[in-house]
Short mmCIF file of C-alpha atoms and ligand atoms in Angstrom, two decimals:
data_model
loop_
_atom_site.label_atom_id
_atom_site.label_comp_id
_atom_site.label_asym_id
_atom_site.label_seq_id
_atom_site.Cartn_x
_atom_site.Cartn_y
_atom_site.Cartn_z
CA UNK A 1 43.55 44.47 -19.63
CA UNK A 2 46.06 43.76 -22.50
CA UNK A 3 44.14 45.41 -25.04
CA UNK A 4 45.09 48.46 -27.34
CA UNK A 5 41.38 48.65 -28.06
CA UNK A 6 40.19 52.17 -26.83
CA UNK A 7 36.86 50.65 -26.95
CA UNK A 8 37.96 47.91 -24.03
CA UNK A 9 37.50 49.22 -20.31
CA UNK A 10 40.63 49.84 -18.50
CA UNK A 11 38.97 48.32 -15.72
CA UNK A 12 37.05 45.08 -15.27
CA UNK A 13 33.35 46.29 -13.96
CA UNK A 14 31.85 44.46 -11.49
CA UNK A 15 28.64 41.88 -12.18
CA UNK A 16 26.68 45.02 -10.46
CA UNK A 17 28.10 47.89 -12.38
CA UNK A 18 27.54 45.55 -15.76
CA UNK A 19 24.04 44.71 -14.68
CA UNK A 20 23.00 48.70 -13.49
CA UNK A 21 24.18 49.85 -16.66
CA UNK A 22 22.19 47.21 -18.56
CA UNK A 23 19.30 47.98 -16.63
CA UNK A 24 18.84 51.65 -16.64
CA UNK A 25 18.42 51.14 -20.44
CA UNK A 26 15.51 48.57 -19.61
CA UNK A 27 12.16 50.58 -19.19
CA UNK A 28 8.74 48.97 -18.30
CA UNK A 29 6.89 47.57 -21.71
CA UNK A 30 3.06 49.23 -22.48
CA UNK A 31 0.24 47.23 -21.70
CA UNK A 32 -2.58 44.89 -23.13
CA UNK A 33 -5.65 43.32 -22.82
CA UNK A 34 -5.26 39.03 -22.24
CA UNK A 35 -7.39 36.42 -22.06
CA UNK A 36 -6.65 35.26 -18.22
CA UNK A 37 -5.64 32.21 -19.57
CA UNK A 38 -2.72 33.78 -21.49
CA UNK A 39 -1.90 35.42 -18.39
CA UNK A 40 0.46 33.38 -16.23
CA UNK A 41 3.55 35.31 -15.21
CA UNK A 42 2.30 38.67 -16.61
CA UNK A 43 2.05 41.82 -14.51
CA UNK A 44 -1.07 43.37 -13.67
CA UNK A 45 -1.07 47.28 -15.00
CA UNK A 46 -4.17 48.29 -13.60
CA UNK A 47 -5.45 47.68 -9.58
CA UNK A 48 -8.06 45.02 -9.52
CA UNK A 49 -11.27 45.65 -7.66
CA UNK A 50 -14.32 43.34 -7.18
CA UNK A 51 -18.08 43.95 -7.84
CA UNK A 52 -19.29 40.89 -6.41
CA UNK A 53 -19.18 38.60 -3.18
CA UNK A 54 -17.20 36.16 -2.94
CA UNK A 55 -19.56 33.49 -1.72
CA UNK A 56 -22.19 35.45 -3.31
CA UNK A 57 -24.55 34.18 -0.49
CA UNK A 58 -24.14 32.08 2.22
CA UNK A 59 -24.30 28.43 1.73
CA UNK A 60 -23.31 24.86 2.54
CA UNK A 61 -19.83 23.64 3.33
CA UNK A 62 -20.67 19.68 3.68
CA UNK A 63 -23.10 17.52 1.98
CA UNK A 64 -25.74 17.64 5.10
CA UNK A 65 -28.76 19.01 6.24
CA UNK A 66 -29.63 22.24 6.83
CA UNK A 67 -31.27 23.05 9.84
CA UNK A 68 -32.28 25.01 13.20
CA UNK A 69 -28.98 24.63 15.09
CA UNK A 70 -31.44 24.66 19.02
CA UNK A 71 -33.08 21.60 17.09
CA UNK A 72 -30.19 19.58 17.39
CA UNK A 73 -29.24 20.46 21.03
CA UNK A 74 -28.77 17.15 23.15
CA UNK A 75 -28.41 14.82 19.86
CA UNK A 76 -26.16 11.76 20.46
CA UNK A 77 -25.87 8.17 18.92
CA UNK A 78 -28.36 6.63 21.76
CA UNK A 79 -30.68 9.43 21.45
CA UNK A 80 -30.95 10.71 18.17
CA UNK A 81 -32.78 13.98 17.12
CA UNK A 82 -35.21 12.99 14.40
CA UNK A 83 -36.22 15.88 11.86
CA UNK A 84 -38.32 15.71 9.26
CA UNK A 85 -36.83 16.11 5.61
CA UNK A 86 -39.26 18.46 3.61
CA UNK A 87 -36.82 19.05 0.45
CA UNK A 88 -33.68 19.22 -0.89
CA UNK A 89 -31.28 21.42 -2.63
CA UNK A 90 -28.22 20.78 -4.50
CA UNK A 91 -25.56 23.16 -5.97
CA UNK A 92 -26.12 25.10 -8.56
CA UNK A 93 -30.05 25.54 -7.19
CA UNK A 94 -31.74 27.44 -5.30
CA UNK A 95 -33.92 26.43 -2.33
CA UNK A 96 -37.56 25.99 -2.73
CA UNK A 97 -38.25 25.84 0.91
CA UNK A 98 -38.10 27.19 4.05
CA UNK A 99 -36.58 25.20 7.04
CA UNK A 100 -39.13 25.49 10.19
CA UNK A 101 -38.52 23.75 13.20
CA UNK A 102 -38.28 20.12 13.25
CA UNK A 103 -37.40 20.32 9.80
CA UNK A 104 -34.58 19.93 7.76
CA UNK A 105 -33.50 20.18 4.11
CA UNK A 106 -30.62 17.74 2.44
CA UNK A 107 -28.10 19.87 1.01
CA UNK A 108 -25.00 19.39 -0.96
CA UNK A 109 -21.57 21.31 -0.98
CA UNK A 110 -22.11 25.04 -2.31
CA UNK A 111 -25.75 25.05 -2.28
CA UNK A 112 -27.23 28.31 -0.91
CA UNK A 113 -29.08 27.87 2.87
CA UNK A 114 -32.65 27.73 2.57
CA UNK A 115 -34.48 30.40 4.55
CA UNK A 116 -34.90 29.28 8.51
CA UNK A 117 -31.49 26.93 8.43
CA UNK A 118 -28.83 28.77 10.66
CA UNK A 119 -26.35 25.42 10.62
CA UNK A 120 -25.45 22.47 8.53
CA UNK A 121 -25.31 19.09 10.02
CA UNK A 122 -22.94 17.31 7.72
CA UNK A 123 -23.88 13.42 6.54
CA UNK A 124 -21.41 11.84 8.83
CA UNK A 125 -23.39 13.01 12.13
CA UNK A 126 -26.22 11.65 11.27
CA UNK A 127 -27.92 8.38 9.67
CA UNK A 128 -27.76 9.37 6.29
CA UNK A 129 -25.00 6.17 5.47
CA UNK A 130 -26.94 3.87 6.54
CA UNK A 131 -29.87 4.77 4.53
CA UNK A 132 -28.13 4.97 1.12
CA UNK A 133 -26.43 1.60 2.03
CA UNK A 134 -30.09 0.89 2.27
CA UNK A 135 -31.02 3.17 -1.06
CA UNK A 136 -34.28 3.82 0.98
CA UNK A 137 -35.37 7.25 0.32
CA UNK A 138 -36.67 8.08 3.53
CA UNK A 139 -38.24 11.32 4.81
CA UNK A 140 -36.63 11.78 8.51
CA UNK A 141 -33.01 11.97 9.42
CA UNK A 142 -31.88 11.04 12.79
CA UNK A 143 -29.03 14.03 13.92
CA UNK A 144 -26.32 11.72 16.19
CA UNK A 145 -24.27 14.62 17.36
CA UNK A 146 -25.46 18.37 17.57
CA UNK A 147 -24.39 21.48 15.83
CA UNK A 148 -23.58 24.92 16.68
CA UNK A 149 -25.10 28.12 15.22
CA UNK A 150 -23.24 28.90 11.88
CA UNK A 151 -21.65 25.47 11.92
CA UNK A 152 -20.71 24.10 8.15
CA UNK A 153 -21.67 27.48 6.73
CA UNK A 154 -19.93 29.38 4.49
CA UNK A 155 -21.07 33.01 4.63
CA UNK A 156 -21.53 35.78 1.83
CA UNK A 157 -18.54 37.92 1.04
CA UNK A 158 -16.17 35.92 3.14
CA UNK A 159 -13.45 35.72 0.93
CA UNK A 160 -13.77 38.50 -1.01
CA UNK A 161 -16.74 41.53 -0.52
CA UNK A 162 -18.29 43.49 -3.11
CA UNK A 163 -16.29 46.53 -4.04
CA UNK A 164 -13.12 45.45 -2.20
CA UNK A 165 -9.27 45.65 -3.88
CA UNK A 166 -8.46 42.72 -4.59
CA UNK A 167 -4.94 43.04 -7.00
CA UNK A 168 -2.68 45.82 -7.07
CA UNK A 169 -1.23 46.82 -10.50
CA UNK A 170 2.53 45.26 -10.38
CA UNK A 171 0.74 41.77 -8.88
CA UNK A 172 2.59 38.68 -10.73
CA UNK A 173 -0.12 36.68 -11.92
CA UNK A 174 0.30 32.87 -10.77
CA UNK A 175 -2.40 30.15 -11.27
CA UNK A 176 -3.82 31.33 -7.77
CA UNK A 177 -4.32 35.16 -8.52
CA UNK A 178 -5.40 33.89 -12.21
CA UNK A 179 -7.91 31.36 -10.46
CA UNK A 180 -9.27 34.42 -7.76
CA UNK A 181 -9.75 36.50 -11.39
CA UNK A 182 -11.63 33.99 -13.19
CA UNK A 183 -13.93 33.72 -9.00
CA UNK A 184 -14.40 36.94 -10.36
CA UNK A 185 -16.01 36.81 -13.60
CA UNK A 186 -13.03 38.68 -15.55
CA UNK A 187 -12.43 37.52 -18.53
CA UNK A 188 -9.27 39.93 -19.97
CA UNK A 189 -7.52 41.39 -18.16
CA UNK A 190 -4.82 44.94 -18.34
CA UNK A 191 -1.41 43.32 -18.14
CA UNK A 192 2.16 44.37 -19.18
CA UNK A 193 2.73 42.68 -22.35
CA UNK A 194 5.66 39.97 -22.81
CA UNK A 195 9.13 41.78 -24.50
CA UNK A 196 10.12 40.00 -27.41
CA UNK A 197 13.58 39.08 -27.44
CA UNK A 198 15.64 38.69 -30.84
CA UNK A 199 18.27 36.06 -31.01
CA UNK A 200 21.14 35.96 -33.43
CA UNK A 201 24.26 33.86 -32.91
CA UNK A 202 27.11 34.56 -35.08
CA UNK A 203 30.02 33.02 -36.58
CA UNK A 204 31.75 31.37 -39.75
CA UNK A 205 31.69 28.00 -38.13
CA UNK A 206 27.76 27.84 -37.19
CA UNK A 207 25.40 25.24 -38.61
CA UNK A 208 21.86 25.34 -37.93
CA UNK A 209 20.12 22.26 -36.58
CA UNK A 210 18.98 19.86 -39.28
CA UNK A 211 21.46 21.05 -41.90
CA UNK A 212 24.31 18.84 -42.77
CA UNK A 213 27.05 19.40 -41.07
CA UNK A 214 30.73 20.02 -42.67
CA UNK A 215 33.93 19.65 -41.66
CA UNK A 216 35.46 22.57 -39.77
CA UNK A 217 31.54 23.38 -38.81
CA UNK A 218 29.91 22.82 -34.90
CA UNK A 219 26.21 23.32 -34.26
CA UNK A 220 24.40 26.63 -33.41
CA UNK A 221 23.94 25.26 -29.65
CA UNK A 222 23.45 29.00 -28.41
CA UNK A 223 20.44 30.10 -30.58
CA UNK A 224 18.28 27.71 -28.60
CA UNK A 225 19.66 27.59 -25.09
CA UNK A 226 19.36 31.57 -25.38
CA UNK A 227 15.67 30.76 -27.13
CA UNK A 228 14.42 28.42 -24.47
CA UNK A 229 15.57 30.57 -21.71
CA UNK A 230 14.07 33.81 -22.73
CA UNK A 231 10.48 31.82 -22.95
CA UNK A 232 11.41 30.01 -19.38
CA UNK A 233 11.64 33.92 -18.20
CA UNK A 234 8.56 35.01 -19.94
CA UNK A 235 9.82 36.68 -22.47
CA UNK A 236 9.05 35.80 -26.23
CA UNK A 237 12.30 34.41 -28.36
CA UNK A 238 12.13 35.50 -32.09
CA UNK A 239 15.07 33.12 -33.75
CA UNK A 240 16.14 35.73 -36.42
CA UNK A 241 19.24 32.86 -37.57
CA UNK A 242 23.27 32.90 -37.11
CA UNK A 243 25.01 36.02 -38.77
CA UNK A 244 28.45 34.84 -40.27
CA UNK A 245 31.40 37.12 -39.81
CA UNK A 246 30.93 39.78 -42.28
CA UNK A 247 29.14 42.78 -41.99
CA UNK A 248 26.74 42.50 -44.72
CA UNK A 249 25.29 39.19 -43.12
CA UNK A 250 25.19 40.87 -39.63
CA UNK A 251 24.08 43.97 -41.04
CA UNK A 252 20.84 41.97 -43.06
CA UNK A 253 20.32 40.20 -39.80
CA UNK A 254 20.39 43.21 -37.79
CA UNK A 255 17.71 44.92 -40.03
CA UNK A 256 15.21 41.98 -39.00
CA UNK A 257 15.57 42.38 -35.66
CA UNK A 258 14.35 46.54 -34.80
CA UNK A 259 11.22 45.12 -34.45
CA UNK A 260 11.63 43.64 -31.44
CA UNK A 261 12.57 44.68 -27.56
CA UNK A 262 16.32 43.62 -27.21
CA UNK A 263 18.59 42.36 -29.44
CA UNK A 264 20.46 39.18 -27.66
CA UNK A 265 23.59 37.97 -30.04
CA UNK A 266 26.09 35.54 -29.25
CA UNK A 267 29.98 35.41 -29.88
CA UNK A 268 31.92 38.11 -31.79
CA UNK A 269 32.57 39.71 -29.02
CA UNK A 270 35.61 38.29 -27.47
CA UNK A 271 39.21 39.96 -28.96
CA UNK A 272 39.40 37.81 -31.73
CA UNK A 273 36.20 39.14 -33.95
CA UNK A 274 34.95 42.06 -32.44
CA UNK A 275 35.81 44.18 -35.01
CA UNK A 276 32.97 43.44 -37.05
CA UNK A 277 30.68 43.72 -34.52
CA UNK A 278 31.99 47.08 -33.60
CA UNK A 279 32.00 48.65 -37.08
CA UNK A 280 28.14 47.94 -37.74
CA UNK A 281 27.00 48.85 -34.12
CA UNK A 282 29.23 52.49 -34.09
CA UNK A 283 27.54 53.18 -37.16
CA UNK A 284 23.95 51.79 -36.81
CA UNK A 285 23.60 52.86 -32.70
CA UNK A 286 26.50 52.46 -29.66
CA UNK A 287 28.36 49.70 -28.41
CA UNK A 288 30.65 49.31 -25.58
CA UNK A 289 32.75 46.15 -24.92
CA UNK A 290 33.41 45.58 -21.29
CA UNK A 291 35.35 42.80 -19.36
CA UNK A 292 33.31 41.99 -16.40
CA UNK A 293 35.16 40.82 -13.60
CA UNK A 294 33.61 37.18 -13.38
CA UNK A 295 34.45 33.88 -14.92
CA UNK A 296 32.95 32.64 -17.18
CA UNK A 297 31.43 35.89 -19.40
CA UNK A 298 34.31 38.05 -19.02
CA UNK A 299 33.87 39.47 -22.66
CA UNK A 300 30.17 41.19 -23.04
CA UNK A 301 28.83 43.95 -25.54
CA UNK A 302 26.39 46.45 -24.43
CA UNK A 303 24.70 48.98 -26.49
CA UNK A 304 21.89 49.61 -28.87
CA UNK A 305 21.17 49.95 -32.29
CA UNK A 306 18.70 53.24 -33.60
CA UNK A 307 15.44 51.63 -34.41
CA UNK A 308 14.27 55.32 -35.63
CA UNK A 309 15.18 58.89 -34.16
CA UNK A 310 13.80 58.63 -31.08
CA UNK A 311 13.68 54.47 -30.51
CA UNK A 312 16.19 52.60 -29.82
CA UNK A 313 16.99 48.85 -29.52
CA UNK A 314 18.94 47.63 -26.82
CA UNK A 315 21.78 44.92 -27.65
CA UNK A 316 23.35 42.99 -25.05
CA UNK A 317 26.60 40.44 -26.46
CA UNK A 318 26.61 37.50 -25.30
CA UNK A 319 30.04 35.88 -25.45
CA UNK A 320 30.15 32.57 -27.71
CA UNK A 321 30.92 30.01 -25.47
CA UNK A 322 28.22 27.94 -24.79
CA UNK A 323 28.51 28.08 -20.80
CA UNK A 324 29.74 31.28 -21.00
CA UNK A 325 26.75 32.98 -22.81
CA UNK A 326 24.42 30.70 -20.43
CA UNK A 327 25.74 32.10 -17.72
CA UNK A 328 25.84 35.99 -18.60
CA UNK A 329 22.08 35.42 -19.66
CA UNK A 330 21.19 34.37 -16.02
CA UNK A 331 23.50 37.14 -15.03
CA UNK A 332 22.15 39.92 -17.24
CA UNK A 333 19.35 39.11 -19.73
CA UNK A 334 16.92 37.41 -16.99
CA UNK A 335 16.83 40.69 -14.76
CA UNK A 336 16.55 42.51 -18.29
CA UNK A 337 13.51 40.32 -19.40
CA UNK A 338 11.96 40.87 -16.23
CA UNK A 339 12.29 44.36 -16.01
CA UNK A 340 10.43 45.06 -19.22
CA UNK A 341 7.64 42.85 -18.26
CA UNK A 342 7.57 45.52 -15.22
CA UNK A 343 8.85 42.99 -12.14
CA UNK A 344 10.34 44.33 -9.26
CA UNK A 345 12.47 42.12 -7.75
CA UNK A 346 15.01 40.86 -10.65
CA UNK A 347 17.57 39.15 -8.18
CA UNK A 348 18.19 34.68 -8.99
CA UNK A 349 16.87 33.62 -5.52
CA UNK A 350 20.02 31.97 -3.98
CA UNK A 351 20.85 29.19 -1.07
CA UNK A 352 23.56 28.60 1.05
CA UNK A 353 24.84 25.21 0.57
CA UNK A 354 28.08 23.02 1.61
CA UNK A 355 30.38 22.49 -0.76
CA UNK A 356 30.95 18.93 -1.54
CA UNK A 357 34.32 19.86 -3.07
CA UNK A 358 36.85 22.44 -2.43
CA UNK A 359 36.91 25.28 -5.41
CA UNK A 360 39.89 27.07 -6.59
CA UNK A 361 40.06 30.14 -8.43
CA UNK A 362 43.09 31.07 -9.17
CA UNK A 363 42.55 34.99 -11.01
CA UNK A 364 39.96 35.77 -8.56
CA UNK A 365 37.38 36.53 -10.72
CA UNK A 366 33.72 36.31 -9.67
CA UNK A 367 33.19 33.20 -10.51
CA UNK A 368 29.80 30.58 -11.00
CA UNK A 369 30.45 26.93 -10.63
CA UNK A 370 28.29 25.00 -12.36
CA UNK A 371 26.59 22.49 -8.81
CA UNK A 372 23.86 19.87 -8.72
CA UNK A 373 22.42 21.21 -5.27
CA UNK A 374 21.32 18.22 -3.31
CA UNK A 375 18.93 18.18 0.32
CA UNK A 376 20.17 15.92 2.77
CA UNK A 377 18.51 16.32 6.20
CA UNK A 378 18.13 19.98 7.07
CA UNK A 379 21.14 21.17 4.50
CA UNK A 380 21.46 21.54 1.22
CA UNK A 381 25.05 20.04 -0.26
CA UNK A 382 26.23 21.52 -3.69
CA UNK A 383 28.15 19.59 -5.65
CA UNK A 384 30.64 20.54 -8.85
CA UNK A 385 29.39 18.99 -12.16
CA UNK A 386 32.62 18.62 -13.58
CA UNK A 387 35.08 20.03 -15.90
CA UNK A 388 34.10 23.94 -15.60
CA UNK A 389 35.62 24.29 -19.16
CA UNK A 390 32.88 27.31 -20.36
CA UNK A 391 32.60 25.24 -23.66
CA UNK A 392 31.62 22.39 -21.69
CA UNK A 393 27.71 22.62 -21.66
CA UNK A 394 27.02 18.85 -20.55
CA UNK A 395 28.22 20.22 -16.66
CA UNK A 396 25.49 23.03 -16.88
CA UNK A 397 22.58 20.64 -17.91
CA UNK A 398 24.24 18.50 -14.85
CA UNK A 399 23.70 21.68 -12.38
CA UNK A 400 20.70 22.92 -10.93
CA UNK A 401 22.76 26.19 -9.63
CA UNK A 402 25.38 27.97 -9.62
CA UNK A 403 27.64 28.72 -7.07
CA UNK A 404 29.36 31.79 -6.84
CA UNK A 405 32.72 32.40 -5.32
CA UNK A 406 33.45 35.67 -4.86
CA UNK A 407 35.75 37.84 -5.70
CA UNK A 408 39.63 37.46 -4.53
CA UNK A 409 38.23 34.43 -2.98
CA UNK A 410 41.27 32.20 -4.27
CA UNK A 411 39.62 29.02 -2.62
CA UNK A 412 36.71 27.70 -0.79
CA UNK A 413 37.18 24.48 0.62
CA UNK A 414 35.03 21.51 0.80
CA UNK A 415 32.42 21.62 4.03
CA UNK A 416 32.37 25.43 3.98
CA UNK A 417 29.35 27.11 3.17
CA UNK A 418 28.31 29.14 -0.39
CA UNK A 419 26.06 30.73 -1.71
CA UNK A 420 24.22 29.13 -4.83
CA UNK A 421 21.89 30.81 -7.59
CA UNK A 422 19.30 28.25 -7.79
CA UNK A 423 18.77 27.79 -11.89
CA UNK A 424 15.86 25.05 -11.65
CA UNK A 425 13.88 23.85 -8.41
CA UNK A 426 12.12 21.08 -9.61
CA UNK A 427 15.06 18.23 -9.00
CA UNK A 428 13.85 15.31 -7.59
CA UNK A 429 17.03 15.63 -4.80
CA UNK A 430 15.46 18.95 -3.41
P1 AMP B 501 33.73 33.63 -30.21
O1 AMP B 501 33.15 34.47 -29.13
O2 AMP B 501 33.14 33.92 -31.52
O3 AMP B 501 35.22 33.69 -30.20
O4 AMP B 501 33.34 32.14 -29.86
C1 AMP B 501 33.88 31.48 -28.74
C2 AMP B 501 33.64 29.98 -28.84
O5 AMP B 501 32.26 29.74 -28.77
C3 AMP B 501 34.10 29.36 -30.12
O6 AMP B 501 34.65 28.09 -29.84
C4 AMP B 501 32.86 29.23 -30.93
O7 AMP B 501 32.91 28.22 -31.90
C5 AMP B 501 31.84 28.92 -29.88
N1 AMP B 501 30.51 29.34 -30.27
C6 AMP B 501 30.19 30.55 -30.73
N2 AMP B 501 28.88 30.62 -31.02
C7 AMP B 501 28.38 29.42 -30.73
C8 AMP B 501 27.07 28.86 -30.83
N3 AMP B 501 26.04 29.59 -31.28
N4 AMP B 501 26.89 27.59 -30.44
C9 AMP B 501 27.92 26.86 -29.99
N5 AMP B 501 29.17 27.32 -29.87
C10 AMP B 501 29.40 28.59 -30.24
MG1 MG B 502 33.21 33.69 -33.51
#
């Protein structure tokens, strides 16, 4: 490093060293009570158990009949089994009769099996079309094809019995687990609540969207592609506003955001302005400045800021460039974010993928190439957006990954293979 800061590493620390550190000052939020419906992506802090069946009794797969399975025995199209039809029962009911033999009762989907019926014999083996082409109500069926005991039933407890676990705590709710919940009757549910994530950008030059803008002056682009990224992680974004180069504004800024669960700022903290930054956070908390050894994000600033005695609030720099401070949130907020909402597994799930285009990197840095990842037969192709420039944010909403060449990798040619952090999956090429 060329640096006569003391503050400045000696050495660049690796992604991994950056992202431990960050991490072991990441602990596991408390928990709450949700709605289920405000509960996608939440983690469950309590084990789950159920105190009902899941069919709660047995009943009907098909719209059928229900009958005595040994009544149907030898039915076929040229010698039908006629049985009479004493009743019928429809979800949400429950049966009023009894099937005997010769009998049978029309049932829909979900109803519960009459008493006698060991079998369902659904609509399409028997003549039941033909009579509602007819719309003649009639009181036999004629069975065209037999059924086996238990056939078309759906028994009590098969999916889930009385008194069985069901979730553990630490389950990720999706719509599925969220849909087996609401099978269950639960309403709210324990979960680990979402962190709330402050946001400041900072800098002389910043304009806020929907102000005028002057000359000299460039768009606060960060604030909301750090916003919408925290809420695509599940965390909360609480826009506190851009901090301009002086400490009293960072300092006022600084005070709104101890509320919250980490501190995310952007820029002021490459060479050029970190003074500021460092003068309010040695007084107010810590801060350390390291050069990670990728590219871009080689400038971040780690530390916290003392919320009281006891609490503090972590603070993780972001540098300013748009790309740059993209890319060191994917690297280091997102496993952050997850963390706190008590997640386990905090890795970008990654692909390998030929390179449509050979990569150069000449300081052999770590460094993430913004790709559009494309399937084409079996493989998956990555592609480079264009100019890698980390103040070049059109080639990032190009990408759907990034691919990462490693360290003192100095090239990686085109048709070789690398591995790519998938950033979105829902592009119509995959
Ligand atoms: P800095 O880290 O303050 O030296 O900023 C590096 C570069 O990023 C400069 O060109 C800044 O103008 C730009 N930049 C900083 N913050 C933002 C922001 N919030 N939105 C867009 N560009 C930014
Ligand atoms: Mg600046």
């Amino acid at each position: 490093m060329t640096t006569n800061n003391p503050n400045f590493s000696e050495n660049m620390l690796s992604v991994e060293e950056a992202r431990n550190n960050i991490l072991e000052m990441m602990s596991v939020l408390n928990s709450e009570h949700l709605p289920i419906s405000k509960s996608l992506g939440h983690v469950l802090s309590e084990d789950i158990s159920s105190i009902i069946n899941v069919p709660p009794w047995n009943n009907s797969a098909m719209d059928g009949f229900a009958v005595i399975a040994s009544d149907t025995n030898g039915a076929s199209d040229v010698n039908p089994v006629n049985l009479n039809v004493i009743d019928s029962v429809y979800a949400g009911d429950m049966p009023n009769s009894k099937v005997s033999p010769n009998t049978a009762i029309r049932i829909m989907t979900g109803a519960p099996i009459p008493e006698g019926a060991n079998a369902v014999v659904p609509f399409e083996q028997t003549n039941e079309t033909q009579q509602k082409n007819t719309h003649q109500q009639l009181n036999t069926i004629s069975i065209l094809k037999p059924v086996k005991e238990n056939d078309y039933i759906r028994f009590c407890g098969e999916d889930i019995k009385s008194g069985d676990n069901i979730f553990t705590k630490g389950t990720i709710l999706r719509p599925s687990e969220i849909g087996v919940l609401a099978t269950l009757g639960f309403k709210d549910i324990p979960v680990i609540r979402k962190p709330k994530i402050a946001i400041i950008s900072t800098g002389n030059e910043l304009t806020d969207i929907g102000e005028p803008i002057e000359l000299g002056k460039i768009y606060d682009a960060n604030t909301y592609s750090i916003a919408t990224s925290v809420e695509k992680y599940g965390g909360i974004p609480i826009i506190i506003g851009i901090a301009r180069d002086n400490e009293e504004s960072l300092n006022a800024l600084l005070d709104k955001a101890l509320e919250y669960d980490i501190l995310v700022t952007s820029a002021g903290v490459s060479k050029g302005d970190y003074d500021i930054v460092k003068n309010i956070l040695s007084q107010r908390g810590n801060i350390e400045f390291w050069s990670v050894n990728m590219k871009p994000a080689k400038p971040i600033a780690f530390g916290w800021i003392n919320k009281s005695k006891t609490t503090k609030l972590p603070l993780l720099g972001l540098p300013g460039n748009p790309v740059s401070a993209m890319v060191a949130f994917e690297q280091f907020v997102r496993p952050s974010i997850l963390k706190l909402k008590g997640y386990t597994k905090l890795n970008k799930p990654s692909i390998q993928a030929i390179l449509k285009n050979t990569i150069k990197n000449e300081d052999g840095r770590r460094m993430y190439i913004r790709v559009l990842v494309k399937k084409e037969g079996v493989d998956y192709y990555a592609e480079a957006t264009g100019n890698q420039g980390s103040h070049v944010l059109t080639s990032m909403a190009k990408a759907n990954g990034l691919a990462i060449c490693p360290e003192n990798i100095l090239e990686i040619k085109s048709g070789q293979t690398i591995e790519v952090q998938m950033i979105d999956w829902h592009v119509d090429d995959l």
